[in-house]
Coordinates of C-alpha atoms (C1' of nucleotides) in Angstrom, one line a residue:
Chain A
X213 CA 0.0 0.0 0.0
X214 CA 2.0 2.8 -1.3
X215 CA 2.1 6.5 -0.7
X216 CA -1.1 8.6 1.0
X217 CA -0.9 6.0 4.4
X218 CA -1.2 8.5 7.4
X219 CA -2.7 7.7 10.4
X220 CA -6.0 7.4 8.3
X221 CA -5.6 3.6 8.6
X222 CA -7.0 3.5 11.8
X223 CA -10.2 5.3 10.6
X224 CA -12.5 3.2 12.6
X225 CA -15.6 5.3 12.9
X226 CA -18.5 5.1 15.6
X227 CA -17.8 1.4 16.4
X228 CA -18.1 -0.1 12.9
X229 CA -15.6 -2.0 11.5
X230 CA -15.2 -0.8 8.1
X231 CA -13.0 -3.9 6.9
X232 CA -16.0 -5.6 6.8
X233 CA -18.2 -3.0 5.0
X234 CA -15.4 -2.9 2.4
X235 CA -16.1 -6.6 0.7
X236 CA -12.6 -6.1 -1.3
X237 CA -10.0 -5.5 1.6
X238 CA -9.0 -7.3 4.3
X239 CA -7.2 -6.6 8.0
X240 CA -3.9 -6.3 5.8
X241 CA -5.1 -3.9 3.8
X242 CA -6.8 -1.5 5.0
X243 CA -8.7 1.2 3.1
X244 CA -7.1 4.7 2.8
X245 CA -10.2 7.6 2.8
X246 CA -7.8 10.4 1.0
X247 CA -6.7 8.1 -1.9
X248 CA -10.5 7.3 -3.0
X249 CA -10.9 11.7 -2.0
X250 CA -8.0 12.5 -4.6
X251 CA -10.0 10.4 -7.4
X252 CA -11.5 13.3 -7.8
X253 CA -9.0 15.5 -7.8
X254 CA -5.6 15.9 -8.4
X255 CA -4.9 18.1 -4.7
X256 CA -2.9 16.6 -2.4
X257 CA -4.0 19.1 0.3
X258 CA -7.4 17.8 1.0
X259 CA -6.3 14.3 2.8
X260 CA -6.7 17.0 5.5
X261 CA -10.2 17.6 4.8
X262 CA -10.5 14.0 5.7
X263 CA -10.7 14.8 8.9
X264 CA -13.9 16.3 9.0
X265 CA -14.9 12.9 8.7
X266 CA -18.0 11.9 11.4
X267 CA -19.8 10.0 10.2
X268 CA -19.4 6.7 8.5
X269 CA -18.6 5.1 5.7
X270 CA -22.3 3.7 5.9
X271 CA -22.7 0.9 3.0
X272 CA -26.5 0.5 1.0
X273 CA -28.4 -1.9 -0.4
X274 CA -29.4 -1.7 -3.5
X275 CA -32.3 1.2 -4.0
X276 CA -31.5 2.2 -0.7
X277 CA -32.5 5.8 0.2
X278 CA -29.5 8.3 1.0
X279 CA -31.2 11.1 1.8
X280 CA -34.4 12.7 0.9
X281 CA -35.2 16.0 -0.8
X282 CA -35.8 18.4 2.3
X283 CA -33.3 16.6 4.6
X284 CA -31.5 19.0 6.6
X285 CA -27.9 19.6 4.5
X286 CA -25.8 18.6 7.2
X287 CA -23.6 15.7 5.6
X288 CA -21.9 16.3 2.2
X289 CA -21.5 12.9 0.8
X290 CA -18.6 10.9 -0.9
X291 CA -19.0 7.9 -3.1
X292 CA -16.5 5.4 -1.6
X293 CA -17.7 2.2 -3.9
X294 CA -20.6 1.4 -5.9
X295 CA -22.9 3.9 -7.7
X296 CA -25.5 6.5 -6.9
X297 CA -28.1 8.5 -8.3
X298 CA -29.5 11.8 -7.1
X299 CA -32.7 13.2 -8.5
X300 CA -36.1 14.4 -7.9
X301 CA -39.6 13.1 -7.8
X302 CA -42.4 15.0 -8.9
X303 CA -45.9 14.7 -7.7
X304 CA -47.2 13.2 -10.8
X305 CA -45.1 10.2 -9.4
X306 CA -42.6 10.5 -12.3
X307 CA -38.6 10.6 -11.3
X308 CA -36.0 12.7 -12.9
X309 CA -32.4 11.3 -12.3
X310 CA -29.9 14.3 -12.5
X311 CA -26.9 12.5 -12.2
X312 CA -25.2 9.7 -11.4
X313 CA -22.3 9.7 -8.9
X314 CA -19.0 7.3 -8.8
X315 CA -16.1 6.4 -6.5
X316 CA -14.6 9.6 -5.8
X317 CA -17.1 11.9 -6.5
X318 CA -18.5 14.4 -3.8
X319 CA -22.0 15.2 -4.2
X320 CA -25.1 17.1 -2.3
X321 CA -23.5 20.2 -1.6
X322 CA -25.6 23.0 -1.4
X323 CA -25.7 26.3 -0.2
X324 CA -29.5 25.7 1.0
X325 CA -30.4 23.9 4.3
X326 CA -32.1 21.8 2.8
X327 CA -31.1 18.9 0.4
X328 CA -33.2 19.9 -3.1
X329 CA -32.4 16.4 -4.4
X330 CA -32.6 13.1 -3.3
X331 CA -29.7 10.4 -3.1
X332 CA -30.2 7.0 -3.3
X333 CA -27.6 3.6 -4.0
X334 CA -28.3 2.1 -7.8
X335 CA -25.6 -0.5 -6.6
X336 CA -24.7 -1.6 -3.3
X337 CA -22.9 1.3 -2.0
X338 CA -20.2 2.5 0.4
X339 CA -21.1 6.2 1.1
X340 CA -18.8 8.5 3.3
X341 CA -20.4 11.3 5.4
X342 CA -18.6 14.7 5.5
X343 CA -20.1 16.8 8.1
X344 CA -21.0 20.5 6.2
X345 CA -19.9 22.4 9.0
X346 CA -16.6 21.0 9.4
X347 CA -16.0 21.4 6.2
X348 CA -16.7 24.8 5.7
X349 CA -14.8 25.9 8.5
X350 CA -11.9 23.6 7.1
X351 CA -12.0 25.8 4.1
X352 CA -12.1 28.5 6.0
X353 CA -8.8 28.0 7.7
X354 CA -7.0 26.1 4.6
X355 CA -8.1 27.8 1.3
X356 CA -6.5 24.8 -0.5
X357 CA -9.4 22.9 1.2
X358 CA -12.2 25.8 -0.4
X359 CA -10.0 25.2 -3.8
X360 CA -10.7 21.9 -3.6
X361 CA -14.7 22.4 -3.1
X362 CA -14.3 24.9 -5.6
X363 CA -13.3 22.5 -8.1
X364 CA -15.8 19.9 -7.1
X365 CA -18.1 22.2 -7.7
X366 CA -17.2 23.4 -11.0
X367 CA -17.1 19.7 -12.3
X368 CA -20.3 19.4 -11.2
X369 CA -21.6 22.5 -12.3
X370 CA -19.7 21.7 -15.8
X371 CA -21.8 18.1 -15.7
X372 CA -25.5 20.0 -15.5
X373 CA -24.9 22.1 -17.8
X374 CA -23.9 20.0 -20.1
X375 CA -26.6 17.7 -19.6
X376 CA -29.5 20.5 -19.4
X377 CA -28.3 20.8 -23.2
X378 CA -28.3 17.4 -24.0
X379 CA -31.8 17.6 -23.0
X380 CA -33.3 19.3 -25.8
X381 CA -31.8 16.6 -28.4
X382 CA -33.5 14.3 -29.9
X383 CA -33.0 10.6 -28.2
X384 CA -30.8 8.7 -30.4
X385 CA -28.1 11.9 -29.4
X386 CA -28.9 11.8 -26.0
X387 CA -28.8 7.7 -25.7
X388 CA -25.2 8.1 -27.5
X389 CA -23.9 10.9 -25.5
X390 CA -24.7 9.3 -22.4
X391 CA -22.9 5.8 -23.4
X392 CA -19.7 7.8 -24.4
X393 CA -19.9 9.8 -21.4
X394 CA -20.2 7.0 -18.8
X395 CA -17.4 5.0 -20.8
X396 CA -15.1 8.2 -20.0
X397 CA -16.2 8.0 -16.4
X398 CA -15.9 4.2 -15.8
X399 CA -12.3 4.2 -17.8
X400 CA -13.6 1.6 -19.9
X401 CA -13.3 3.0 -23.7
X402 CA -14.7 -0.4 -25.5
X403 CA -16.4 -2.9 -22.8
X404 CA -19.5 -1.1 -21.0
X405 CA -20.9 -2.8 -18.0
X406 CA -24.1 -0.8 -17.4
X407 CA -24.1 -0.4 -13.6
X408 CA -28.0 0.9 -13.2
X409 CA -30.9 -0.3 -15.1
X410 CA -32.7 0.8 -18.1
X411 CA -35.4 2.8 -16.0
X412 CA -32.9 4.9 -14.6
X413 CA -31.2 5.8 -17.5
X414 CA -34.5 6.7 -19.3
X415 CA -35.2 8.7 -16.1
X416 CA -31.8 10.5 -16.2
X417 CA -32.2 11.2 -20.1
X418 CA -35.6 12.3 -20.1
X419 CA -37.2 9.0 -22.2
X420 CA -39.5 6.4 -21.2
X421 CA -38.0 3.2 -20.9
X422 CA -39.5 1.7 -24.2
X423 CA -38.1 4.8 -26.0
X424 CA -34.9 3.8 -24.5
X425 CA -35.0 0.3 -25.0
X426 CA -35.9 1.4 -29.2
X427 CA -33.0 3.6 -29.3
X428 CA -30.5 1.1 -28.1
X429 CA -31.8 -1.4 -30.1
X430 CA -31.5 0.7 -33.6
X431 CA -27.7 1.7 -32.1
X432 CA -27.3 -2.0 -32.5
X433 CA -29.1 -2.8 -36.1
X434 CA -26.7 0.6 -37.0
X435 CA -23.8 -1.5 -35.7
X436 CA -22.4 1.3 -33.4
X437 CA -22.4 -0.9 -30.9
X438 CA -23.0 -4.9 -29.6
X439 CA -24.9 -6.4 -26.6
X440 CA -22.5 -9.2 -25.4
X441 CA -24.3 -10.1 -22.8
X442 CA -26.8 -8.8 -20.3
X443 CA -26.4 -5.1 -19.3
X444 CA -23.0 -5.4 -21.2
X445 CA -21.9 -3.1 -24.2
X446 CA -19.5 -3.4 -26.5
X447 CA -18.9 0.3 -28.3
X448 CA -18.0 -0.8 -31.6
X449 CA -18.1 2.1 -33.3
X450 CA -16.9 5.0 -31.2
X451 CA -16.9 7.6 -34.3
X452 CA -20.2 7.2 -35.2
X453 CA -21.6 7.5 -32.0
X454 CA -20.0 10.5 -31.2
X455 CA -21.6 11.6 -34.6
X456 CA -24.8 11.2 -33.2
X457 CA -24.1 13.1 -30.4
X458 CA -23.0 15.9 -32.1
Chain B
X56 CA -24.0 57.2 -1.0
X57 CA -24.3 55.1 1.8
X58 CA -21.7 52.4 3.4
X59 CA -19.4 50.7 1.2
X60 CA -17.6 53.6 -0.3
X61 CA -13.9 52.6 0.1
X62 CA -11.4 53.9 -2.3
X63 CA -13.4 52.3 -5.4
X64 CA -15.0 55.7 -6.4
X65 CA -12.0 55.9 -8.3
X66 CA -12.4 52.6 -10.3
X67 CA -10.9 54.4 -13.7
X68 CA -10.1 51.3 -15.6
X69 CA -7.6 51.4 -18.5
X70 CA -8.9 55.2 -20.1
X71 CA -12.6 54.1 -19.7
X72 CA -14.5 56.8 -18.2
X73 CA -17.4 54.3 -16.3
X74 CA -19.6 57.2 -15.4
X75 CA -20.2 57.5 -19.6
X76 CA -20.7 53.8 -19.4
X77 CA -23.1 53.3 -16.4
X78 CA -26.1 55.4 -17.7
X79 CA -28.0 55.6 -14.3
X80 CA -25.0 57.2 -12.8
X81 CA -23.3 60.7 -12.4
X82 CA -20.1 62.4 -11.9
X83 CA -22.0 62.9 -8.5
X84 CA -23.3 59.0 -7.4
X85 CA -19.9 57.5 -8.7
X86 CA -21.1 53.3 -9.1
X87 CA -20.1 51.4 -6.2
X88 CA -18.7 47.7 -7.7
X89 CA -18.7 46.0 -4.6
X90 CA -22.4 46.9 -4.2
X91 CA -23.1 45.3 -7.3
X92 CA -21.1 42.4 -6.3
X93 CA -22.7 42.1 -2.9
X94 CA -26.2 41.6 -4.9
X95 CA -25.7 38.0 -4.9
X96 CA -23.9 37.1 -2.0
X97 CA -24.1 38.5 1.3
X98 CA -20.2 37.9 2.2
X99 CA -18.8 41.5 3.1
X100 CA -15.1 40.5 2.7
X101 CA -15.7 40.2 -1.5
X102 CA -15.2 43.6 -1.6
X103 CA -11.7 42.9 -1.6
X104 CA -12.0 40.7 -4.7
X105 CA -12.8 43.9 -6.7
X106 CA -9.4 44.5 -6.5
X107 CA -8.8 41.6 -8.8
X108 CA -10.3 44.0 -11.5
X109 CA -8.5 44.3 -14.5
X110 CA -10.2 45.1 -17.2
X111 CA -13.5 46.2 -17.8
X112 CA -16.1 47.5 -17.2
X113 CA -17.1 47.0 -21.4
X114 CA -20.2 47.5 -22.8
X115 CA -21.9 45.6 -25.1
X116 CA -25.1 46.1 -27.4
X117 CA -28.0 43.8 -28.3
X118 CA -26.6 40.5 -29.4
X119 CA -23.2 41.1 -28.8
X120 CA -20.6 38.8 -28.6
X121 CA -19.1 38.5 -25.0
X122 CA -16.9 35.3 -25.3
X123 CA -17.1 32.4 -27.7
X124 CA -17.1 29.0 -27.5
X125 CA -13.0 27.5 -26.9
X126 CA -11.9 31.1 -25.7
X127 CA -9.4 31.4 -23.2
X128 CA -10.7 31.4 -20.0
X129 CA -8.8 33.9 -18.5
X130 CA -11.4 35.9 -17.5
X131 CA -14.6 35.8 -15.0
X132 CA -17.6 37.5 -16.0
X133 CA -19.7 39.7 -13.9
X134 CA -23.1 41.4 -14.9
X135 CA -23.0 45.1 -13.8
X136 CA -26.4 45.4 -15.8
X137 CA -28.6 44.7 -18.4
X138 CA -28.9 40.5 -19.3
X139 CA -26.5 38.2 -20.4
X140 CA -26.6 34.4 -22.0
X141 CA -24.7 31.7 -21.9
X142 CA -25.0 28.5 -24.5
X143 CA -23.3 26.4 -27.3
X144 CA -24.8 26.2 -30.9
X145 CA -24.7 22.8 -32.4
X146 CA -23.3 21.5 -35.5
X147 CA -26.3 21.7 -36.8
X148 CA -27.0 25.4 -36.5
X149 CA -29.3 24.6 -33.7
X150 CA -28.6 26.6 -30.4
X151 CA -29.2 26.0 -26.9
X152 CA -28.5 28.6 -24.4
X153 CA -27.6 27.4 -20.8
X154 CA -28.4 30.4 -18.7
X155 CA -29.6 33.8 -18.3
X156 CA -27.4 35.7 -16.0
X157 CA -28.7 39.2 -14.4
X158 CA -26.8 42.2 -12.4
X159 CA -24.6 40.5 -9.5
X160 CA -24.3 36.9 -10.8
X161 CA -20.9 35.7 -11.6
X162 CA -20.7 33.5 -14.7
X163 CA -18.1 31.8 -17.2
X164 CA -16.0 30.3 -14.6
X165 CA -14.6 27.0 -15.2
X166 CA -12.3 24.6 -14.3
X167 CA -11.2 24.0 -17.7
X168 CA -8.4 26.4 -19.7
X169 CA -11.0 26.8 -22.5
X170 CA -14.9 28.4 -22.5
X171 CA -17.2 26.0 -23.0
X172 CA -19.8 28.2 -23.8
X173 CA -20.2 31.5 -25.3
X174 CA -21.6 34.6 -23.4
X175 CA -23.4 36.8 -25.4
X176 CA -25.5 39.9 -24.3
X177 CA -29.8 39.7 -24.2
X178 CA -30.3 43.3 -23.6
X179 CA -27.7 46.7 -23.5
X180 CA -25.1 45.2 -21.0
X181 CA -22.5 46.0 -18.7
X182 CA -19.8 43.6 -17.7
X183 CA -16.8 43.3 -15.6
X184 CA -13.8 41.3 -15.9
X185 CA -12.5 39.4 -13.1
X186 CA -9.1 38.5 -14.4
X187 CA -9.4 34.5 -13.1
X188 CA -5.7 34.3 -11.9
X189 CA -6.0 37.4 -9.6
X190 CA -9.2 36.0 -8.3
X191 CA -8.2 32.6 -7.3
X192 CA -5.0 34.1 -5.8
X193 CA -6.9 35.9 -4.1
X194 CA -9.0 33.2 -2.8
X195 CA -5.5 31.1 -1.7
X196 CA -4.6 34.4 0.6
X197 CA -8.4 35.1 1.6
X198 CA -10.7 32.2 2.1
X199 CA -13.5 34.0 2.4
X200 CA -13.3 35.2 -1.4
X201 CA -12.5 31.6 -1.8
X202 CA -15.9 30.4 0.3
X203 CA -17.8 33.7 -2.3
X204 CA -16.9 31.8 -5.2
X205 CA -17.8 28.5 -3.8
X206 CA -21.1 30.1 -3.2
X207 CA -21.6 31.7 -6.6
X208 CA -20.6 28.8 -8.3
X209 CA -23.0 26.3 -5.9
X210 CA -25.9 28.7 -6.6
X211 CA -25.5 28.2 -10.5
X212 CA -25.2 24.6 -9.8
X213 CA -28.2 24.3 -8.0
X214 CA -30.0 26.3 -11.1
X215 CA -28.5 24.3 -14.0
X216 CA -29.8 21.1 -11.7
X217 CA -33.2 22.8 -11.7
X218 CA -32.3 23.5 -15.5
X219 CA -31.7 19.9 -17.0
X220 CA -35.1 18.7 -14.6
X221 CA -37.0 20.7 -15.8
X222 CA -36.3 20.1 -19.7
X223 CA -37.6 16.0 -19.3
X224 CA -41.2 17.5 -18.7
X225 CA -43.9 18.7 -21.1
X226 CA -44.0 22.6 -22.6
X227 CA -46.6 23.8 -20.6
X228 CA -44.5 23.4 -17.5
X229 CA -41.2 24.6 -18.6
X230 CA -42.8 27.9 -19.8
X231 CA -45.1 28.1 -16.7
X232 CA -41.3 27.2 -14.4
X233 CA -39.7 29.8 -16.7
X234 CA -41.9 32.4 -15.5
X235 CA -42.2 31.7 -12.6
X236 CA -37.9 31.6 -11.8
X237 CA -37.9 34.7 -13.9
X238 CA -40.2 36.8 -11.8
X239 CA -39.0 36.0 -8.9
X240 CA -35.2 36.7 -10.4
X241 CA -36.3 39.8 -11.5
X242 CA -37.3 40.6 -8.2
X243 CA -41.1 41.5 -9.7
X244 CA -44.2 38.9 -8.3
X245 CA -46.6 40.2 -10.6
X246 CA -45.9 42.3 -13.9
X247 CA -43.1 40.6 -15.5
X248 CA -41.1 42.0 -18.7
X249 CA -39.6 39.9 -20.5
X250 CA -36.0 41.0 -20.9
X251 CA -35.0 38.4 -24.0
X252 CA -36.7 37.7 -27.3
X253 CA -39.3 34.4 -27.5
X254 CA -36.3 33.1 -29.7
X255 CA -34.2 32.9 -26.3
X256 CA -36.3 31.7 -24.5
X257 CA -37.3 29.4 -26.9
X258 CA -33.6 28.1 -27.2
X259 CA -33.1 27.9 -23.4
X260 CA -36.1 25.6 -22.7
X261 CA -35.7 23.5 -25.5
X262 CA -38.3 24.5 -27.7
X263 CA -39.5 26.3 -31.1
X264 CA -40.5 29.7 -31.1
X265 CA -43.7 28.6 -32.2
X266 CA -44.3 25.7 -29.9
X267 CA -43.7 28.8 -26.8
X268 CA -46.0 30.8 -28.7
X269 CA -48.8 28.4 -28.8
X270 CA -48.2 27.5 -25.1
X271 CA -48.1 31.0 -24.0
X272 CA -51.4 31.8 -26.0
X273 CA -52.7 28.5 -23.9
X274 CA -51.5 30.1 -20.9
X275 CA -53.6 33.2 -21.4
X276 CA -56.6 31.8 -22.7
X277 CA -56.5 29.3 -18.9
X278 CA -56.4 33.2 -17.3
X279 CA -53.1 32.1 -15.4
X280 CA -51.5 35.2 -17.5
X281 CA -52.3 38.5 -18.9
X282 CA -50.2 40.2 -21.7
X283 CA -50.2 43.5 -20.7
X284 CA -48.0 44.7 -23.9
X285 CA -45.2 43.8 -26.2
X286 CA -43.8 41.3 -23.8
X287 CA -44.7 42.3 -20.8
X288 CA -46.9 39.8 -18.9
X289 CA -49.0 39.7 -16.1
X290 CA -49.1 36.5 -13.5
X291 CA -52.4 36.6 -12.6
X292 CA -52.6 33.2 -11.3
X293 CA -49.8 32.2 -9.5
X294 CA -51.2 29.2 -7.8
X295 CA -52.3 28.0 -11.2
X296 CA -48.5 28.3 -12.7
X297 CA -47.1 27.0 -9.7
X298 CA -49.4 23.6 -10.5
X299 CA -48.4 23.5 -13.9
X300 CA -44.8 23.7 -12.9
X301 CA -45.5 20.4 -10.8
Chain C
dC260 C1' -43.3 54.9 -45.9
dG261 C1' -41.0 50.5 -46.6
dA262 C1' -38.0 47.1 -44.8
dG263 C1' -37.1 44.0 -41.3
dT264 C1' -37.4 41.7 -37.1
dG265 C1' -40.1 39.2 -34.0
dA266 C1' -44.5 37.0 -32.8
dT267 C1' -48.7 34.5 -34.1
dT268 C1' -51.5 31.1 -36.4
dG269 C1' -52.7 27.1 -39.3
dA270 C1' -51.8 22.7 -41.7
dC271 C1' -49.2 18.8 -41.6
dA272 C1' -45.5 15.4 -40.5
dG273 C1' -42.7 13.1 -37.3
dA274 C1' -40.9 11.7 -32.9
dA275 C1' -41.8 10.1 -28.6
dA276 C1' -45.3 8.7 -25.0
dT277 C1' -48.7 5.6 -23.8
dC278 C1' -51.0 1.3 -23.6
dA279 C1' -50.7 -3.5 -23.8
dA280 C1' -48.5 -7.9 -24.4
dT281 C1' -44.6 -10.9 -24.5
dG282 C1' -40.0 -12.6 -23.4
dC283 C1' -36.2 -13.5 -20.5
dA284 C1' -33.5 -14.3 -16.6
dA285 C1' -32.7 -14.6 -11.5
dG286 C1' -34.4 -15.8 -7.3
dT287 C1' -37.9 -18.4 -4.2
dG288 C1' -40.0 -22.1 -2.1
dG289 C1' -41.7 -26.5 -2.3
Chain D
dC166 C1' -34.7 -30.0 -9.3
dC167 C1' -38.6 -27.7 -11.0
dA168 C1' -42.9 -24.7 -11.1
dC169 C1' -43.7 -20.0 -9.8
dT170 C1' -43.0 -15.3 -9.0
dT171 C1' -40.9 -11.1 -9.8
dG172 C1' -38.3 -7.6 -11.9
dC173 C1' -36.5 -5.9 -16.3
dA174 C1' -36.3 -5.5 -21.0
dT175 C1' -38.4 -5.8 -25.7
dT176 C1' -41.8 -5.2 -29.2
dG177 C1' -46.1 -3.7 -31.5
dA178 C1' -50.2 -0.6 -32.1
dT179 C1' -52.0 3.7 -31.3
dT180 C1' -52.3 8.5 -29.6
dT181 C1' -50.4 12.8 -28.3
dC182 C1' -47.3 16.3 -28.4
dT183 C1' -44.0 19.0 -30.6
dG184 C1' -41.4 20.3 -34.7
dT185 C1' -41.6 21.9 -39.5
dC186 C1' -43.1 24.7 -43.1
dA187 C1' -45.6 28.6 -44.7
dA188 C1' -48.3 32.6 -44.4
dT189 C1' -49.7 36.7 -41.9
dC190 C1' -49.5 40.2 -38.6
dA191 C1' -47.6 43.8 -35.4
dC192 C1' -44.2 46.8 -34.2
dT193 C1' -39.8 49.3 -34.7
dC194 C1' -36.3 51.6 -37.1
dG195 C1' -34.1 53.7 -40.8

DNA sequence: CGAGTGATTGACAGAAATCAATGCAAGTGG
DNA sequence: CCACTTGCATTGATTTCTGTCAATCACTCG
């Protein structure tokens, strides 16, 4: 276990014993908090911030709640493992997904006291707790710790926009868009394992599932890309989707 | 001229005289830019930021081009007045604009060295240049124009969130949401001008200039609006715009 | 006054939603 | 080990909404 190994190893938090909500490490490794923080981003200075830490990690099930909209914004959360999805339900009983968050990625910061989104697990998650306040006065003392925010912030700013234009596009571009995009984000450039299901990708893109289903199916007869297997991509041909993105 | 009047009276920048460009003003009320910046946040310490002030303020007429697409982002952009926009125009001519931006928001900052979307101006505008360097140096020595930033740029977040929900759900809402945000932007409950062509607003909620049209025609025909002129509206039924927005 | 921009209205076409049924795989319990 | 259930995905038929094309109108500006 190489570099970032402070005394974070010892990160035992509120009685639980996070080896065991970590399936993938054992007592000989243990899990370092600021490596899966600096995913994110390429400061060094936040394994400080890691230490506003109080709460956690806590790991979902699968379609677990998070939070809900109008929970008090006192925990800014941070994907440790798995996938989540943050979004809003409207009284109409449909569900809009804006956006899907992976290892690394901070999420539900607001200015607000109140959460205007919901998070919930698409996967089984591990989700780390950073208490607001602590954080904020963190930044307060360290700016490197406000740069860091800052530039958590910006990326995620930088994300809604770009989907809120994506939006307005017909669905083949917004189907193709999103594939390319979540290849990026997953590091895979060829093989796409699909982490959430259809309904939340229609939910995230605006379509109904069937439209969905439609889309991906002509992507396939177009021969951009292949399903090898269930929920499992193949991108075989990166140029013409990107075409379709536009 | 009450309270903040510190030695930014003399805010001559680079040969521009600002009183010519600030039409409200005289050699008497000399424009206070920290006032303007304090509009949307209510951090006291920015006023130092205005110090980061390099060039600017500029003028620009109807339609002008602000900064394109791939530009350097070496600047910030504040609105001083007038209306602002912020998009990217497709491949295929089509264009979809991001954001309006009004006096006291902060816009075009990114993470990125490039633009990613142009800023063009809605109405007769003012804007300042917040030379990006200078500000986030400023922000390493002063955390508090650090925790400004963080704010401005959450605030935008939260609205291009509210943005990309809002485009999955039928016309009738996204007009009725439009006008709604607007007024209360605008700072107005009940008569409402609209500062930016149908074609804007057409482009930012993702629809055709006849589509909005129709749906604002609808919208006065239900009695939820009034059109008191050329584009000036009435809300005479809030309640009933509110349910529409869902 | 005429030209031009921006908004409105109508007829029509096309894309996506909706409704409904089927298929497919994983997990459950006997 | 096998029916059975359940959750997801697919496919087809039909409707609804929105976009497109085209004509007209209203207002502003030169």
């Amino acid at each position: 276990m190489p570099l970032l190994m402070g005394g974070l190893m010892n990160a035992r938090v509120e009685g639980l014993d996070f080896h065991r909500l970590f399936p993938g490490t054992s007592q000989q490794q243990p899990v370092d908090f600021s490596k899966v923080l600096l995913q994110g981003c390429n400061q060094s200075a936040v394994k400080n911030s890691i230490l506003a830490l109080r709460r956690g990690p806590i790991r979902y099930r699968r379609n677990a709640m998070i939070v809900c909209e109008g929970d008090p914004t006192e925990y800014i959360l941070l994907v440790v493992s798995g996938v989540a999805r943050s979004g809003r339900t409207n009284r109409d009983g449909s569900c809009h997904i804006a956006a899907f968050h992976f290892p690394g990625e901070l999420f539900g910061w607001s200015c607000d006291l109140a959460h205007s989104l919901f998070a919930e697990a698409v996967t089984e998650t591990l989700i780390l707790f950073l208490k607001r306040s602590t954080l904020l006065g963190a930044a307060l003392r360290d700016s490197r710790i406000a740069n860091y925010l800052l530039t958590a912030t910006t990326n995620e700013l930088r994300r809604a926009q770009e989907n809120s234009l994506m939006m307005g596009r017909p669905a083949g571009c917004r189907v193709a868009t999103f594939l390319i995009d979540l290849s990026i984000r997953m590091g895979k450039s060829k093989y796409l394992d699909l982490p959430m299901p259809y309904r939340d990708i229609a939910d995230h893109l605006g379509l109904t599932v069937e439209t969905l289903s439609r889309t991906i199916t002509a992507l396939e007869k177009s021969g951009s890309i292949v399903r090898s297997s269930w929920r499992s991509l193949i991108l075989r041909d990166h140029a013409s989707l990107i075409r379709m993105a536009g």
